[in-house]
Amino acid sequence: MSARPILWGTGAGLLLAALLAPWTGTALGDLARARATRSAAAAAPAAPAVTMPPLRPDLAFPASGGPSVAQQRVERLARGGGVLVEAIAPLDSPAPLMALSLRVSGPEKAVLALADAIERERPLLRFRSWRIEPAEGSGVRLSGVLVGATR
């Protein structure tokens, strides 16, 4: 191969690089500005969080007595379904939320129907965690943590 095609290729490459230099410089400048903006945003202190209610007011329990209202609801549903409430107690939780520790036992269908009824009624209560284990006889034991919001 002769040196002539190599020289033509080198010359064409240099000419192309010279023609593309303005756009390359602009792109590099935009990248530098974006990086500076990102680092300034990361260094700035976080804005205070806007306190919004976690749920609409009609879906939340009242702020005063929310856990006791939830306990009464669970006990009412358990009595109606023939399920034994072994333990129910409020747990510590952050301000707009409330949590209840729950342990119930009874026939499998009744315990599952109770769990479904608890989650379907309003105001909202949801199982954060739950576990079903065999209990004495032919029953099952449901233990878990219920979470709801207060207004």
PDB file of C-alpha atoms in Angstrom:
ATOM      1  CA  MET A   1       0.000   0.000   0.000  1.00  0.00           C
ATOM      2  CA  SER A   2       1.345   3.420  -0.889  1.00  0.00           C
ATOM      3  CA  ALA A   3       1.522   6.417   1.413  1.00  0.00           C
ATOM      4  CA  ARG A   4      -0.845   8.461  -0.737  1.00  0.00           C
ATOM      5  CA  PRO A   5      -4.186   6.927   0.525  1.00  0.00           C
ATOM      6  CA  ILE A   6      -2.962   7.150   4.107  1.00  0.00           C
ATOM      7  CA  LEU A   7      -2.185  10.857   3.639  1.00  0.00           C
ATOM      8  CA  TRP A   8      -5.597  11.473   2.056  1.00  0.00           C
ATOM      9  CA  GLY A   9      -7.334   9.669   4.966  1.00  0.00           C
ATOM     10  CA  THR A  10      -5.337  11.609   7.556  1.00  0.00           C
ATOM     11  CA  GLY A  11      -6.084  14.916   5.819  1.00  0.00           C
ATOM     12  CA  ALA A  12      -9.812  14.114   5.570  1.00  0.00           C
ATOM     13  CA  GLY A  13      -9.905  13.138   9.247  1.00  0.00           C
ATOM     14  CA  LEU A  14      -8.220  16.365  10.327  1.00  0.00           C
ATOM     15  CA  LEU A  15     -10.582  18.408   8.149  1.00  0.00           C
ATOM     16  CA  LEU A  16     -13.596  16.621   9.621  1.00  0.00           C
ATOM     17  CA  ALA A  17     -12.310  17.180  13.188  1.00  0.00           C
ATOM     18  CA  ALA A  18     -11.850  20.891  12.433  1.00  0.00           C
ATOM     19  CA  LEU A  19     -15.395  21.117  11.048  1.00  0.00           C
ATOM     20  CA  LEU A  20     -16.925  19.349  14.098  1.00  0.00           C
ATOM     21  CA  ALA A  21     -14.935  21.326  16.697  1.00  0.00           C
ATOM     22  CA  PRO A  22     -17.645  23.993  17.352  1.00  0.00           C
ATOM     23  CA  TRP A  23     -20.314  21.373  18.120  1.00  0.00           C
ATOM     24  CA  THR A  24     -17.926  19.330  20.251  1.00  0.00           C
ATOM     25  CA  GLY A  25     -16.993  22.420  22.249  1.00  0.00           C
ATOM     26  CA  THR A  26     -20.666  23.272  22.779  1.00  0.00           C
ATOM     27  CA  ALA A  27     -21.448  19.737  23.987  1.00  0.00           C
ATOM     28  CA  LEU A  28     -18.502  19.767  26.373  1.00  0.00           C
ATOM     29  CA  GLY A  29     -19.594  23.170  27.728  1.00  0.00           C
ATOM     30  CA  ASP A  30     -23.158  21.888  28.280  1.00  0.00           C
ATOM     31  CA  LEU A  31     -21.781  18.836  30.087  1.00  0.00           C
ATOM     32  CA  ALA A  32     -19.626  21.002  32.367  1.00  0.00           C
ATOM     33  CA  ARG A  33     -22.630  23.235  33.231  1.00  0.00           C
ATOM     34  CA  ALA A  34     -24.823  20.203  33.962  1.00  0.00           C
ATOM     35  CA  ARG A  35     -22.192  18.698  36.253  1.00  0.00           C
ATOM     36  CA  ALA A  36     -21.806  22.012  38.109  1.00  0.00           C
ATOM     37  CA  THR A  37     -25.578  22.323  38.563  1.00  0.00           C
ATOM     38  CA  ARG A  38     -25.804  18.744  39.832  1.00  0.00           C
ATOM     39  CA  SER A  39     -22.995  19.192  42.349  1.00  0.00           C
ATOM     40  CA  ALA A  40     -24.514  22.496  43.575  1.00  0.00           C
ATOM     41  CA  ALA A  41     -27.898  20.807  44.029  1.00  0.00           C
ATOM     42  CA  ALA A  42     -26.323  17.933  45.962  1.00  0.00           C
ATOM     43  CA  ALA A  43     -24.443  20.344  48.219  1.00  0.00           C
ATOM     44  CA  ALA A  44     -27.505  22.515  48.952  1.00  0.00           C
ATOM     45  CA  PRO A  45     -29.433  21.577  52.090  1.00  0.00           C
ATOM     46  CA  ALA A  46     -32.612  19.653  51.494  1.00  0.00           C
ATOM     47  CA  ALA A  47     -35.790  21.694  51.494  1.00  0.00           C
ATOM     48  CA  PRO A  48     -38.094  21.033  54.438  1.00  0.00           C
ATOM     49  CA  ALA A  49     -40.632  18.357  53.690  1.00  0.00           C
ATOM     50  CA  VAL A  50     -44.170  19.484  53.057  1.00  0.00           C
ATOM     51  CA  THR A  51     -46.408  17.861  55.626  1.00  0.00           C
ATOM     52  CA  MET A  52     -49.293  16.311  53.776  1.00  0.00           C
ATOM     53  CA  PRO A  53     -51.680  13.819  55.295  1.00  0.00           C
ATOM     54  CA  PRO A  54     -50.862  10.245  54.247  1.00  0.00           C
ATOM     55  CA  LEU A  55     -54.521   9.599  53.323  1.00  0.00           C
ATOM     56  CA  ARG A  56     -57.745  11.423  52.668  1.00  0.00           C
ATOM     57  CA  PRO A  57     -59.502  12.286  55.947  1.00  0.00           C
ATOM     58  CA  ASP A  58     -62.349   9.840  55.318  1.00  0.00           C
ATOM     59  CA  LEU A  59     -59.853   6.946  55.060  1.00  0.00           C
ATOM     60  CA  ALA A  60     -57.969   7.750  58.295  1.00  0.00           C
ATOM     61  CA  PHE A  61     -58.777   7.170  61.960  1.00  0.00           C
ATOM     62  CA  PRO A  62     -59.341  10.114  64.300  1.00  0.00           C
ATOM     63  CA  ALA A  63     -56.134  11.414  65.878  1.00  0.00           C
ATOM     64  CA  SER A  64     -57.445  11.011  69.412  1.00  0.00           C
ATOM     65  CA  GLY A  65     -58.262   7.397  70.179  1.00  0.00           C
ATOM     66  CA  GLY A  66     -57.360   5.955  66.782  1.00  0.00           C
ATOM     67  CA  PRO A  67     -55.751   2.788  68.142  1.00  0.00           C
ATOM     68  CA  SER A  68     -58.679   2.121  70.486  1.00  0.00           C
ATOM     69  CA  VAL A  69     -61.173   2.574  67.621  1.00  0.00           C
ATOM     70  CA  ALA A  70     -59.145   0.121  65.530  1.00  0.00           C
ATOM     71  CA  GLN A  71     -59.001  -2.361  68.438  1.00  0.00           C
ATOM     72  CA  GLN A  72     -62.772  -2.162  68.871  1.00  0.00           C
ATOM     73  CA  ARG A  73     -63.258  -2.766  65.155  1.00  0.00           C
ATOM     74  CA  VAL A  74     -61.009  -5.839  65.144  1.00  0.00           C
ATOM     75  CA  GLU A  75     -62.719  -7.241  68.249  1.00  0.00           C
ATOM     76  CA  ARG A  76     -66.193  -6.628  66.738  1.00  0.00           C
ATOM     77  CA  LEU A  77     -65.239  -8.383  63.493  1.00  0.00           C
ATOM     78  CA  ALA A  78     -63.636 -11.270  65.398  1.00  0.00           C
ATOM     79  CA  ARG A  79     -66.740 -11.781  67.571  1.00  0.00           C
ATOM     80  CA  GLY A  80     -68.942 -11.755  64.469  1.00  0.00           C
ATOM     81  CA  GLY A  81     -66.782 -14.365  62.739  1.00  0.00           C
ATOM     82  CA  GLY A  82     -66.202 -16.679  65.707  1.00  0.00           C
ATOM     83  CA  VAL A  83     -62.488 -15.932  65.984  1.00  0.00           C
ATOM     84  CA  LEU A  84     -60.630 -15.654  69.291  1.00  0.00           C
ATOM     85  CA  VAL A  85     -58.567 -12.491  69.784  1.00  0.00           C
ATOM     86  CA  GLU A  86     -55.587 -13.716  71.798  1.00  0.00           C
ATOM     87  CA  ALA A  87     -53.725 -10.398  71.910  1.00  0.00           C
ATOM     88  CA  ILE A  88     -54.097  -6.926  70.481  1.00  0.00           C
ATOM     89  CA  ALA A  89     -51.922  -4.010  71.557  1.00  0.00           C
ATOM     90  CA  PRO A  90     -50.851  -0.643  70.148  1.00  0.00           C
ATOM     91  CA  LEU A  91     -47.246  -0.254  69.016  1.00  0.00           C
ATOM     92  CA  ASP A  92     -45.076   2.845  68.821  1.00  0.00           C
ATOM     93  CA  SER A  93     -45.159   4.427  65.367  1.00  0.00           C
ATOM     94  CA  PRO A  94     -44.397   7.820  63.758  1.00  0.00           C
ATOM     95  CA  ALA A  95     -46.941  10.640  64.122  1.00  0.00           C
ATOM     96  CA  PRO A  96     -49.522  10.280  61.344  1.00  0.00           C
ATOM     97  CA  LEU A  97     -49.461   6.486  61.527  1.00  0.00           C
ATOM     98  CA  MET A  98     -50.618   3.999  64.113  1.00  0.00           C
ATOM     99  CA  ALA A  99     -49.713   0.345  64.475  1.00  0.00           C
ATOM    100  CA  LEU A 100     -51.322  -2.576  66.305  1.00  0.00           C
ATOM    101  CA  SER A 101     -49.879  -5.938  67.168  1.00  0.00           C
ATOM    102  CA  LEU A 102     -52.503  -8.632  66.594  1.00  0.00           C
ATOM    103  CA  ARG A 103     -52.770 -12.363  67.341  1.00  0.00           C
ATOM    104  CA  VAL A 104     -55.996 -14.260  66.621  1.00  0.00           C
ATOM    105  CA  SER A 105     -56.891 -17.928  66.280  1.00  0.00           C
ATOM    106  CA  GLY A 106     -59.775 -20.009  65.068  1.00  0.00           C
ATOM    107  CA  PRO A 107     -60.941 -22.061  62.109  1.00  0.00           C
ATOM    108  CA  GLU A 108     -58.941 -21.361  58.971  1.00  0.00           C
ATOM    109  CA  LYS A 109     -61.852 -20.003  56.924  1.00  0.00           C
ATOM    110  CA  ALA A 110     -62.958 -17.716  59.746  1.00  0.00           C
ATOM    111  CA  VAL A 111     -59.445 -16.347  60.344  1.00  0.00           C
ATOM    112  CA  LEU A 112     -58.929 -15.638  56.632  1.00  0.00           C
ATOM    113  CA  ALA A 113     -62.367 -14.006  56.422  1.00  0.00           C
ATOM    114  CA  LEU A 114     -61.455 -11.841  59.435  1.00  0.00           C
ATOM    115  CA  ALA A 115     -58.196 -10.713  57.809  1.00  0.00           C
ATOM    116  CA  ASP A 116     -60.097  -9.871  54.628  1.00  0.00           C
ATOM    117  CA  ALA A 117     -62.790  -7.954  56.534  1.00  0.00           C
ATOM    118  CA  ILE A 118     -60.195  -5.971  58.498  1.00  0.00           C
ATOM    119  CA  GLU A 119     -58.542  -4.779  55.290  1.00  0.00           C
ATOM    120  CA  ARG A 120     -61.796  -4.054  53.430  1.00  0.00           C
ATOM    121  CA  GLU A 121     -63.543  -1.818  55.987  1.00  0.00           C
ATOM    122  CA  ARG A 122     -63.099   1.928  56.226  1.00  0.00           C
ATOM    123  CA  PRO A 123     -61.068   3.641  57.757  1.00  0.00           C
ATOM    124  CA  LEU A 124     -58.159   1.743  56.257  1.00  0.00           C
ATOM    125  CA  LEU A 125     -56.136  -0.822  58.185  1.00  0.00           C
ATOM    126  CA  ARG A 126     -53.512  -2.887  56.388  1.00  0.00           C
ATOM    127  CA  PHE A 127     -51.294  -5.760  57.474  1.00  0.00           C
ATOM    128  CA  ARG A 128     -47.671  -4.590  57.387  1.00  0.00           C
ATOM    129  CA  SER A 129     -46.560  -8.121  58.192  1.00  0.00           C
ATOM    130  CA  TRP A 130     -48.460 -11.284  58.990  1.00  0.00           C
ATOM    131  CA  ARG A 131     -47.953 -14.970  59.591  1.00  0.00           C
ATOM    132  CA  ILE A 132     -50.348 -17.922  59.716  1.00  0.00           C
ATOM    133  CA  GLU A 133     -49.392 -21.014  61.718  1.00  0.00           C
ATOM    134  CA  PRO A 134     -51.260 -24.176  62.700  1.00  0.00           C
ATOM    135  CA  ALA A 135     -52.840 -23.932  66.133  1.00  0.00           C
ATOM    136  CA  GLU A 136     -54.205 -26.497  68.545  1.00  0.00           C
ATOM    137  CA  GLY A 137     -56.829 -28.739  67.031  1.00  0.00           C
ATOM    138  CA  SER A 138     -57.735 -27.974  63.457  1.00  0.00           C
ATOM    139  CA  GLY A 139     -57.420 -24.196  63.695  1.00  0.00           C
ATOM    140  CA  VAL A 140     -54.832 -21.670  62.647  1.00  0.00           C
ATOM    141  CA  ARG A 141     -53.224 -18.695  64.350  1.00  0.00           C
ATOM    142  CA  LEU A 142     -52.762 -15.386  62.557  1.00  0.00           C
ATOM    143  CA  SER A 143     -50.224 -12.989  64.016  1.00  0.00           C
ATOM    144  CA  GLY A 144     -49.201  -9.722  62.463  1.00  0.00           C
ATOM    145  CA  VAL A 145     -48.896  -5.966  62.624  1.00  0.00           C
ATOM    146  CA  LEU A 146     -51.730  -3.750  61.422  1.00  0.00           C
ATOM    147  CA  VAL A 147     -50.980  -0.214  60.221  1.00  0.00           C
ATOM    148  CA  GLY A 148     -53.417   2.665  59.778  1.00  0.00           C
ATOM    149  CA  ALA A 149     -53.290   6.431  59.423  1.00  0.00           C
ATOM    150  CA  THR A 150     -54.663   9.088  61.750  1.00  0.00           C
ATOM    151  CA  ARG A 151     -55.936  12.519  60.778  1.00  0.00           C
TER     152      ARG A 151
END
